[in-house]
PDB file of C-alpha atoms and ligand atoms in Angstrom:
ATOM      1  CA  UNK R  30      -8.924  19.187 -29.381  1.00  0.00           C
ATOM      2  CA  UNK R  31      -9.234  15.609 -28.138  1.00  0.00           C
ATOM      3  CA  UNK R  32     -10.137  15.096 -24.518  1.00  0.00           C
ATOM      4  CA  UNK R  33     -10.442  11.625 -22.800  1.00  0.00           C
ATOM      5  CA  UNK R  34     -12.311  11.220 -19.552  1.00  0.00           C
ATOM      6  CA  UNK R  35     -11.161   8.411 -17.230  1.00  0.00           C
ATOM      7  CA  UNK R  36     -12.474   7.500 -13.870  1.00  0.00           C
ATOM      8  CA  UNK R  37     -14.739   5.031 -12.052  1.00  0.00           C
ATOM      9  CA  UNK R  38     -18.468   4.724 -12.755  1.00  0.00           C
ATOM     10  CA  UNK R  39     -20.203   7.893 -11.429  1.00  0.00           C
ATOM     11  CA  UNK R  40     -16.931   9.557 -10.719  1.00  0.00           C
ATOM     12  CA  UNK R  41     -18.247  12.642 -12.604  1.00  0.00           C
ATOM     13  CA  UNK R  42     -16.901  11.892 -16.111  1.00  0.00           C
ATOM     14  CA  UNK R  43     -20.132  12.853 -17.763  1.00  0.00           C
ATOM     15  CA  UNK R  44     -20.745  15.962 -15.713  1.00  0.00           C
ATOM     16  CA  UNK R  45     -17.215  17.360 -16.309  1.00  0.00           C
ATOM     17  CA  UNK R  46     -17.438  16.401 -19.955  1.00  0.00           C
ATOM     18  CA  UNK R  47     -20.706  18.370 -20.245  1.00  0.00           C
ATOM     19  CA  UNK R  48     -19.073  21.525 -18.892  1.00  0.00           C
ATOM     20  CA  UNK R  49     -15.953  21.090 -21.192  1.00  0.00           C
ATOM     21  CA  UNK R  50     -18.103  20.438 -24.189  1.00  0.00           C
ATOM     22  CA  UNK R  51     -19.873  23.779 -23.625  1.00  0.00           C
ATOM     23  CA  UNK R  52     -16.641  25.582 -23.080  1.00  0.00           C
ATOM     24  CA  UNK R  53     -14.716  24.240 -26.152  1.00  0.00           C
ATOM     25  CA  UNK R  54     -17.798  23.735 -28.424  1.00  0.00           C
ATOM     26  CA  UNK R  55     -17.000  20.153 -29.098  1.00  0.00           C
ATOM     27  CA  UNK R  56     -19.314  17.209 -28.624  1.00  0.00           C
ATOM     28  CA  UNK R  57     -19.059  14.833 -25.644  1.00  0.00           C
ATOM     29  CA  UNK R  58     -19.420  11.309 -26.738  1.00  0.00           C
ATOM     30  CA  UNK R  59     -20.444   8.747 -24.035  1.00  0.00           C
ATOM     31  CA  UNK R  60     -20.003   5.054 -25.042  1.00  0.00           C
ATOM     32  CA  UNK R  61     -22.666   4.091 -22.514  1.00  0.00           C
ATOM     33  CA  UNK R  62     -25.131   6.606 -23.999  1.00  0.00           C
ATOM     34  CA  UNK R  63     -24.400   5.145 -27.514  1.00  0.00           C
ATOM     35  CA  UNK R  64     -25.218   1.652 -26.213  1.00  0.00           C
ATOM     36  CA  UNK R  65     -28.314   2.808 -24.349  1.00  0.00           C
ATOM     37  CA  UNK R  66     -29.502   4.442 -27.712  1.00  0.00           C
ATOM     38  CA  UNK R  67     -29.221   1.211 -29.527  1.00  0.00           C
ATOM     39  CA  UNK R  68     -30.937  -0.643 -26.699  1.00  0.00           C
ATOM     40  CA  UNK R  69     -33.914   1.728 -26.771  1.00  0.00           C
ATOM     41  CA  UNK R  70     -34.118   1.417 -30.568  1.00  0.00           C
ATOM     42  CA  UNK R  71     -34.639  -2.393 -29.891  1.00  0.00           C
ATOM     43  CA  UNK R  72     -31.822  -3.238 -32.413  1.00  0.00           C
ATOM     44  CA  UNK R  73     -29.880  -6.472 -32.501  1.00  0.00           C
ATOM     45  CA  UNK R  74     -26.686  -4.486 -31.585  1.00  0.00           C
ATOM     46  CA  UNK R  75     -28.565  -3.138 -28.605  1.00  0.00           C
ATOM     47  CA  UNK R  76     -29.686  -6.534 -27.473  1.00  0.00           C
ATOM     48  CA  UNK R  77     -26.262  -7.881 -27.558  1.00  0.00           C
ATOM     49  CA  UNK R  78     -24.769  -4.954 -25.668  1.00  0.00           C
ATOM     50  CA  UNK R  79     -27.578  -5.146 -23.065  1.00  0.00           C
ATOM     51  CA  UNK R  80     -26.614  -8.705 -22.165  1.00  0.00           C
ATOM     52  CA  UNK R  81     -23.450  -7.524 -20.831  1.00  0.00           C
ATOM     53  CA  UNK R  82     -24.491  -4.212 -19.400  1.00  0.00           C
ATOM     54  CA  UNK R  83     -27.220  -5.627 -17.330  1.00  0.00           C
ATOM     55  CA  UNK R  84     -24.652  -7.809 -15.601  1.00  0.00           C
ATOM     56  CA  UNK R  85     -22.362  -5.031 -14.873  1.00  0.00           C
ATOM     57  CA  UNK R  86     -19.808  -6.431 -17.331  1.00  0.00           C
ATOM     58  CA  UNK R  87     -17.962  -4.682 -20.188  1.00  0.00           C
ATOM     59  CA  UNK R  88     -19.422  -5.006 -23.733  1.00  0.00           C
ATOM     60  CA  UNK R  89     -16.889  -6.925 -25.788  1.00  0.00           C
ATOM     61  CA  UNK R  90     -14.191  -4.878 -27.446  1.00  0.00           C
ATOM     62  CA  UNK R  91     -15.169  -5.808 -31.118  1.00  0.00           C
ATOM     63  CA  UNK R  92     -18.637  -4.421 -30.720  1.00  0.00           C
ATOM     64  CA  UNK R  93     -17.608  -1.421 -28.713  1.00  0.00           C
ATOM     65  CA  UNK R  94     -14.801  -0.506 -31.142  1.00  0.00           C
ATOM     66  CA  UNK R  95     -17.230  -0.938 -34.106  1.00  0.00           C
ATOM     67  CA  UNK R  96     -19.755   1.592 -32.685  1.00  0.00           C
ATOM     68  CA  UNK R  97     -17.130   4.078 -31.530  1.00  0.00           C
ATOM     69  CA  UNK R  98     -15.362   3.917 -34.898  1.00  0.00           C
ATOM     70  CA  UNK R  99     -18.569   4.738 -36.744  1.00  0.00           C
ATOM     71  CA  UNK R 100     -19.338   7.601 -34.347  1.00  0.00           C
ATOM     72  CA  UNK R 101     -16.051   9.106 -34.859  1.00  0.00           C
ATOM     73  CA  UNK R 102     -16.613   9.310 -38.590  1.00  0.00           C
ATOM     74  CA  UNK R 103     -19.526  11.703 -38.171  1.00  0.00           C
ATOM     75  CA  UNK R 104     -19.114  15.340 -39.150  1.00  0.00           C
ATOM     76  CA  UNK R 105     -19.426  17.003 -35.761  1.00  0.00           C
ATOM     77  CA  UNK R 106     -16.189  15.616 -34.398  1.00  0.00           C
ATOM     78  CA  UNK R 107     -14.047  17.402 -37.045  1.00  0.00           C
ATOM     79  CA  UNK R 108     -12.932  20.174 -34.654  1.00  0.00           C
ATOM     80  CA  UNK R 109     -12.498  17.921 -31.773  1.00  0.00           C
ATOM     81  CA  UNK R 110     -14.272  15.651 -29.257  1.00  0.00           C
ATOM     82  CA  UNK R 111     -14.555  14.537 -25.645  1.00  0.00           C
ATOM     83  CA  UNK R 112     -14.621  10.771 -25.027  1.00  0.00           C
ATOM     84  CA  UNK R 113     -16.549   9.676 -21.877  1.00  0.00           C
ATOM     85  CA  UNK R 114     -16.404   6.007 -21.173  1.00  0.00           C
ATOM     86  CA  UNK R 115     -14.028   4.990 -23.982  1.00  0.00           C
ATOM     87  CA  UNK R 116     -11.344   3.644 -23.837  1.00  0.00           C
ATOM     88  CA  UNK R 117     -12.135   1.292 -20.964  1.00  0.00           C
ATOM     89  CA  UNK R 118      -9.591  -1.410 -21.637  1.00  0.00           C
ATOM     90  CA  UNK R 119      -5.944  -1.167 -22.664  1.00  0.00           C
ATOM     91  CA  UNK R 120      -6.866  -2.841 -25.918  1.00  0.00           C
ATOM     92  CA  UNK R 121      -9.398  -0.018 -26.667  1.00  0.00           C
ATOM     93  CA  UNK R 122      -6.760   2.484 -25.841  1.00  0.00           C
ATOM     94  CA  UNK R 123      -4.417   0.992 -28.430  1.00  0.00           C
ATOM     95  CA  UNK R 124      -7.253   0.892 -31.020  1.00  0.00           C
ATOM     96  CA  UNK R 125      -8.054   4.519 -30.288  1.00  0.00           C
ATOM     97  CA  UNK R 126      -4.406   5.483 -30.861  1.00  0.00           C
ATOM     98  CA  UNK R 127      -4.514   3.914 -34.245  1.00  0.00           C
ATOM     99  CA  UNK R 128      -7.768   5.576 -35.036  1.00  0.00           C
ATOM    100  CA  UNK R 129      -6.502   9.012 -34.110  1.00  0.00           C
ATOM    101  CA  UNK R 130      -3.233   8.575 -36.191  1.00  0.00           C
ATOM    102  CA  UNK R 131      -5.448   7.815 -39.193  1.00  0.00           C
ATOM    103  CA  UNK R 132      -7.529  10.892 -38.524  1.00  0.00           C
ATOM    104  CA  UNK R 133      -4.427  12.965 -37.920  1.00  0.00           C
ATOM    105  CA  UNK R 134      -5.605  13.875 -34.469  1.00  0.00           C
ATOM    106  CA  UNK R 135      -3.679  13.907 -31.153  1.00  0.00           C
ATOM    107  CA  UNK R 136      -4.893  13.464 -27.595  1.00  0.00           C
ATOM    108  CA  UNK R 137      -4.571  16.732 -25.726  1.00  0.00           C
ATOM    109  CA  UNK R 138      -5.433  15.576 -22.298  1.00  0.00           C
ATOM    110  CA  UNK R 139      -6.501  12.427 -20.466  1.00  0.00           C
ATOM    111  CA  UNK R 140      -8.499  13.519 -17.434  1.00  0.00           C
ATOM    112  CA  UNK R 141      -8.380  10.913 -14.695  1.00  0.00           C
ATOM    113  CA  UNK R 142     -10.971  11.634 -12.014  1.00  0.00           C
ATOM    114  CA  UNK R 143      -9.814  10.189  -8.685  1.00  0.00           C
ATOM    115  CA  UNK R 144     -12.659   9.596  -6.221  1.00  0.00           C
ATOM    116  CA  UNK R 145     -12.454   7.747  -2.922  1.00  0.00           C
ATOM    117  CA  UNK R 146     -13.890   4.210  -3.261  1.00  0.00           C
ATOM    118  CA  UNK R 147     -16.420   4.711  -0.489  1.00  0.00           C
ATOM    119  CA  UNK R 148     -17.873   7.810  -2.174  1.00  0.00           C
ATOM    120  CA  UNK R 149     -18.193   5.978  -5.572  1.00  0.00           C
ATOM    121  CA  UNK R 150     -20.710   3.342  -4.507  1.00  0.00           C
ATOM    122  CA  UNK R 151     -22.791   5.925  -2.657  1.00  0.00           C
ATOM    123  CA  UNK R 152     -22.837   8.176  -5.725  1.00  0.00           C
ATOM    124  CA  UNK R 153     -23.645   5.344  -8.137  1.00  0.00           C
ATOM    125  CA  UNK R 154     -26.674   4.326  -6.144  1.00  0.00           C
ATOM    126  CA  UNK R 155     -27.930   7.928  -5.629  1.00  0.00           C
ATOM    127  CA  UNK R 156     -27.477   8.844  -9.283  1.00  0.00           C
ATOM    128  CA  UNK R 157     -30.603   9.704 -11.342  1.00  0.00           C
ATOM    129  CA  UNK R 158     -30.780  10.682 -15.019  1.00  0.00           C
ATOM    130  CA  UNK R 159     -33.253  12.662 -17.121  1.00  0.00           C
ATOM    131  CA  UNK R 160     -35.222  10.303 -19.372  1.00  0.00           C
ATOM    132  CA  UNK R 161     -35.244  12.768 -22.316  1.00  0.00           C
ATOM    133  CA  UNK R 162     -32.568  11.605 -24.695  1.00  0.00           C
ATOM    134  CA  UNK R 163     -31.847  15.120 -25.746  1.00  0.00           C
ATOM    135  CA  UNK R 164     -31.282  16.261 -22.275  1.00  0.00           C
ATOM    136  CA  UNK R 165     -29.906  13.406 -20.111  1.00  0.00           C
ATOM    137  CA  UNK R 166     -29.002  15.765 -17.256  1.00  0.00           C
ATOM    138  CA  UNK R 167     -27.469  13.917 -14.372  1.00  0.00           C
ATOM    139  CA  UNK R 168     -28.878  14.426 -10.798  1.00  0.00           C
ATOM    140  CA  UNK R 169     -28.070  12.927  -7.434  1.00  0.00           C
ATOM    141  CA  UNK R 170     -30.773  12.446  -4.845  1.00  0.00           C
ATOM    142  CA  UNK R 171     -28.432  13.657  -2.016  1.00  0.00           C
ATOM    143  CA  UNK R 172     -25.940  16.103  -3.638  1.00  0.00           C
ATOM    144  CA  UNK R 173     -27.880  17.593  -6.432  1.00  0.00           C
ATOM    145  CA  UNK R 174     -31.502  16.692  -6.408  1.00  0.00           C
ATOM    146  CA  UNK R 175     -33.938  18.257  -8.925  1.00  0.00           C
ATOM    147  CA  UNK R 176     -36.129  21.107  -7.535  1.00  0.00           C
ATOM    148  CA  UNK R 177     -39.223  18.973  -7.920  1.00  0.00           C
ATOM    149  CA  UNK R 178     -38.757  15.311  -6.830  1.00  0.00           C
ATOM    150  CA  UNK R 179     -38.663  12.970  -9.843  1.00  0.00           C
ATOM    151  CA  UNK R 180     -38.712  15.815 -12.454  1.00  0.00           C
ATOM    152  CA  UNK R 181     -35.923  17.304 -14.622  1.00  0.00           C
ATOM    153  CA  UNK R 182     -35.247  21.000 -13.856  1.00  0.00           C
ATOM    154  CA  UNK R 183     -34.234  21.707 -17.343  1.00  0.00           C
ATOM    155  CA  UNK R 184     -36.787  20.002 -19.455  1.00  0.00           C
ATOM    156  CA  UNK R 185     -39.628  18.771 -17.149  1.00  0.00           C
ATOM    157  CA  UNK R 186     -39.131  15.060 -18.137  1.00  0.00           C
ATOM    158  CA  UNK R 187     -39.187  12.306 -15.524  1.00  0.00           C
ATOM    159  CA  UNK R 188     -35.846  11.299 -14.050  1.00  0.00           C
ATOM    160  CA  UNK R 189     -34.958   7.651 -13.488  1.00  0.00           C
ATOM    161  CA  UNK R 190     -32.391   5.273 -12.014  1.00  0.00           C
ATOM    162  CA  UNK R 191     -30.448   3.206 -14.517  1.00  0.00           C
ATOM    163  CA  UNK R 192     -30.877  -0.460 -13.764  1.00  0.00           C
ATOM    164  CA  UNK R 193     -27.098  -1.044 -13.558  1.00  0.00           C
ATOM    165  CA  UNK R 194     -26.806   1.713 -10.890  1.00  0.00           C
ATOM    166  CA  UNK R 195     -28.600  -0.500  -8.393  1.00  0.00           C
ATOM    167  CA  UNK R 196     -26.385  -1.695  -5.560  1.00  0.00           C
ATOM    168  CA  UNK R 197     -25.512  -5.287  -6.658  1.00  0.00           C
ATOM    169  CA  UNK R 198     -24.811  -4.296 -10.259  1.00  0.00           C
ATOM    170  CA  UNK R 199     -22.920  -1.223  -9.132  1.00  0.00           C
ATOM    171  CA  UNK R 200     -20.587  -3.384  -7.060  1.00  0.00           C
ATOM    172  CA  UNK R 201     -19.957  -5.679 -10.040  1.00  0.00           C
ATOM    173  CA  UNK R 202     -19.102  -2.621 -12.272  1.00  0.00           C
ATOM    174  CA  UNK R 203     -16.701  -1.316  -9.640  1.00  0.00           C
ATOM    175  CA  UNK R 204     -14.907  -4.609  -9.664  1.00  0.00           C
ATOM    176  CA  UNK R 205     -14.648  -4.591 -13.413  1.00  0.00           C
ATOM    177  CA  UNK R 206     -13.388  -1.066 -13.343  1.00  0.00           C
ATOM    178  CA  UNK R 207     -10.513  -1.862 -11.051  1.00  0.00           C
ATOM    179  CA  UNK R 208      -9.588  -4.897 -13.102  1.00  0.00           C
ATOM    180  CA  UNK R 209     -10.021  -3.650 -16.652  1.00  0.00           C
ATOM    181  CA  UNK R 210     -10.036   0.150 -16.632  1.00  0.00           C
ATOM    182  CA  UNK R 211      -7.583   1.123 -13.922  1.00  0.00           C
ATOM    183  CA  UNK R 212      -4.715  -0.253 -16.083  1.00  0.00           C
ATOM    184  CA  UNK R 213      -5.682   2.296 -18.772  1.00  0.00           C
ATOM    185  CA  UNK R 214      -4.450   5.040 -16.505  1.00  0.00           C
ATOM    186  CA  UNK R 215      -0.998   3.338 -16.466  1.00  0.00           C
ATOM    187  CA  UNK R 216      -1.085   3.087 -20.200  1.00  0.00           C
ATOM    188  CA  UNK R 217      -1.279   6.813 -20.463  1.00  0.00           C
ATOM    189  CA  UNK R 218       1.248   7.562 -17.786  1.00  0.00           C
ATOM    190  CA  UNK R 219       4.201   7.787 -20.088  1.00  0.00           C
ATOM    191  CA  UNK R 220       2.484   9.849 -22.706  1.00  0.00           C
ATOM    192  CA  UNK R 221       2.712  13.269 -21.043  1.00  0.00           C
ATOM    193  CA  UNK R 222      -0.999  13.891 -21.445  1.00  0.00           C
ATOM    194  CA  UNK R 223      -2.312  12.318 -18.208  1.00  0.00           C
ATOM    195  CA  UNK R 224      -3.990  14.790 -15.877  1.00  0.00           C
ATOM    196  CA  UNK R 225      -5.042  13.057 -12.628  1.00  0.00           C
ATOM    197  CA  UNK R 226      -7.185  15.126 -10.358  1.00  0.00           C
ATOM    198  CA  UNK R 227      -9.397  14.391  -7.178  1.00  0.00           C
ATOM    199  CA  UNK R 228     -13.126  14.897  -7.482  1.00  0.00           C
ATOM    200  CA  UNK R 229     -14.539  14.320  -4.081  1.00  0.00           C
ATOM    201  CA  UNK R 230     -17.145  15.605  -1.901  1.00  0.00           C
ATOM    202  CA  UNK R 231     -14.948  15.201   1.171  1.00  0.00           C
ATOM    203  CA  UNK R 232     -12.732  18.039   0.091  1.00  0.00           C
ATOM    204  CA  UNK R 233     -15.575  20.082  -1.576  1.00  0.00           C
ATOM    205  CA  UNK R 234     -13.958  19.582  -5.001  1.00  0.00           C
ATOM    206  CA  UNK R 235     -16.724  18.669  -7.425  1.00  0.00           C
ATOM    207  CA  UNK R 236     -17.432  18.971 -11.184  1.00  0.00           C
ATOM    208  CA  UNK R 237     -17.313  22.806 -11.320  1.00  0.00           C
ATOM    209  CA  UNK R 238     -14.005  23.148  -9.544  1.00  0.00           C
ATOM    210  CA  UNK R 239     -12.403  20.273 -11.569  1.00  0.00           C
ATOM    211  CA  UNK R 240     -13.715  21.739 -14.886  1.00  0.00           C
ATOM    212  CA  UNK R 241     -12.446  25.111 -13.989  1.00  0.00           C
ATOM    213  CA  UNK R 242      -8.845  23.886 -13.305  1.00  0.00           C
ATOM    214  CA  UNK R 243      -8.916  21.805 -16.549  1.00  0.00           C
ATOM    215  CA  UNK R 244     -10.012  24.678 -18.629  1.00  0.00           C
ATOM    216  CA  UNK R 245      -7.295  26.921 -17.226  1.00  0.00           C
ATOM    217  CA  UNK R 246      -4.663  24.194 -17.740  1.00  0.00           C
ATOM    218  CA  UNK R 247      -5.715  23.743 -21.367  1.00  0.00           C
ATOM    219  CA  UNK R 248      -5.796  27.443 -22.099  1.00  0.00           C
ATOM    220  CA  UNK R 249      -2.160  27.815 -20.738  1.00  0.00           C
ATOM    221  CA  UNK R 250      -0.815  24.771 -22.357  1.00  0.00           C
TER     222      UNK R 250
HETATM  223  P1  ADP T  30     -20.451   4.656 -16.003  1.00  0.00           P
HETATM  224  O1  ADP T  30     -19.419   5.581 -16.440  1.00  0.00           O
HETATM  225  O2  ADP T  30     -21.249   5.109 -14.828  1.00  0.00           O
HETATM  226  O3  ADP T  30     -19.845   3.230 -15.613  1.00  0.00           O
HETATM  227  P2  ADP T  30     -21.403   4.178 -18.724  1.00  0.00           P
HETATM  228  O4  ADP T  30     -22.748   4.729 -19.208  1.00  0.00           O
HETATM  229  O5  ADP T  30     -20.181   4.741 -19.195  1.00  0.00           O
HETATM  230  O6  ADP T  30     -21.467   4.230 -17.164  1.00  0.00           O
HETATM  231  O7  ADP T  30     -21.399   2.609 -19.061  1.00  0.00           O
HETATM  232  C1  ADP T  30     -22.449   1.749 -18.785  1.00  0.00           C
HETATM  233  C2  ADP T  30     -22.082   0.332 -19.234  1.00  0.00           C
HETATM  234  O8  ADP T  30     -21.975   0.342 -20.602  1.00  0.00           O
HETATM  235  C3  ADP T  30     -20.896  -0.201 -18.686  1.00  0.00           C
HETATM  236  O9  ADP T  30     -21.041  -0.844 -17.386  1.00  0.00           O
HETATM  237  C4  ADP T  30     -20.521  -1.285 -19.769  1.00  0.00           C
HETATM  238  O10 ADP T  30     -21.299  -2.437 -19.628  1.00  0.00           O
HETATM  239  C5  ADP T  30     -20.957  -0.528 -21.023  1.00  0.00           C
HETATM  240  N1  ADP T  30     -19.833   0.244 -21.608  1.00  0.00           N
HETATM  241  C6  ADP T  30     -19.700   1.589 -21.725  1.00  0.00           C
HETATM  242  N2  ADP T  30     -18.512   1.945 -22.306  1.00  0.00           N
HETATM  243  C7  ADP T  30     -17.898   0.833 -22.637  1.00  0.00           C
HETATM  244  C8  ADP T  30     -16.599   0.511 -23.236  1.00  0.00           C
HETATM  245  N3  ADP T  30     -15.758   1.474 -23.671  1.00  0.00           N
HETATM  246  N4  ADP T  30     -16.298  -0.799 -23.383  1.00  0.00           N
HETATM  247  C9  ADP T  30     -17.036  -1.794 -22.845  1.00  0.00           C
HETATM  248  N5  ADP T  30     -18.291  -1.621 -22.293  1.00  0.00           N
HETATM  249  C10 ADP T  30     -18.720  -0.298 -22.153  1.00  0.00           C
HETATM  250 ZN1   ZN T  31     -34.121  16.895 -18.852  1.00  0.00          ZN
END
């Protein structure tokens, strides 16, 4: 099974991907997490990616494609995978199509999370993440705070705010999203695999409700 997550920053891609990963026993692969891992290792690749990420810009396609290609060669994706954060440009979507053809895989669903713009900025700036790289649980200081302030419920590690989740950088990322990533939704429109769905606090439809609908849809497909 191949699942692609699309949606604005902090629209809930990672949270929905986590639920689907548990349900279907396939890994959720976050391009942002891959970059952050290279950054924390202090590698040259990480340094290059970080120059763009700290400015809220996209990492260039050549580097992004290189890292994703090598990740998709690992053993754990044989039975399927969930991509969260890739593709983020139409060019990346085309590259992914070629990669999947080579691997004899097909996209089962492209989940496009639609969240009202005003909710997005609020959600980015209130997002917090567990600092334990094996946990990475996502919190929100308003909607889903940890039981003890600053501490992960699951593993007890400190939680933190990503630098690019701060207001000015968040605004820039949103701008980039509308310009570069929104066209990817159109790219998938004629493929028959696009599943657009609202994830919004305003109608009380959050990650659990969305994931439940997706699971039912995939099981009946
Ligand atoms: P979010 O989904 O909240 O935007 P991510 O962790 O997916 O956060 O991405 C963080 C940053 O990593 C992006 O702002 C961008 O700089 C970089 N990035 C992640 N995925 C890609 C990609 N597919 N192409 C280019 N840059 C990417
Ligand atoms: Zn944790």
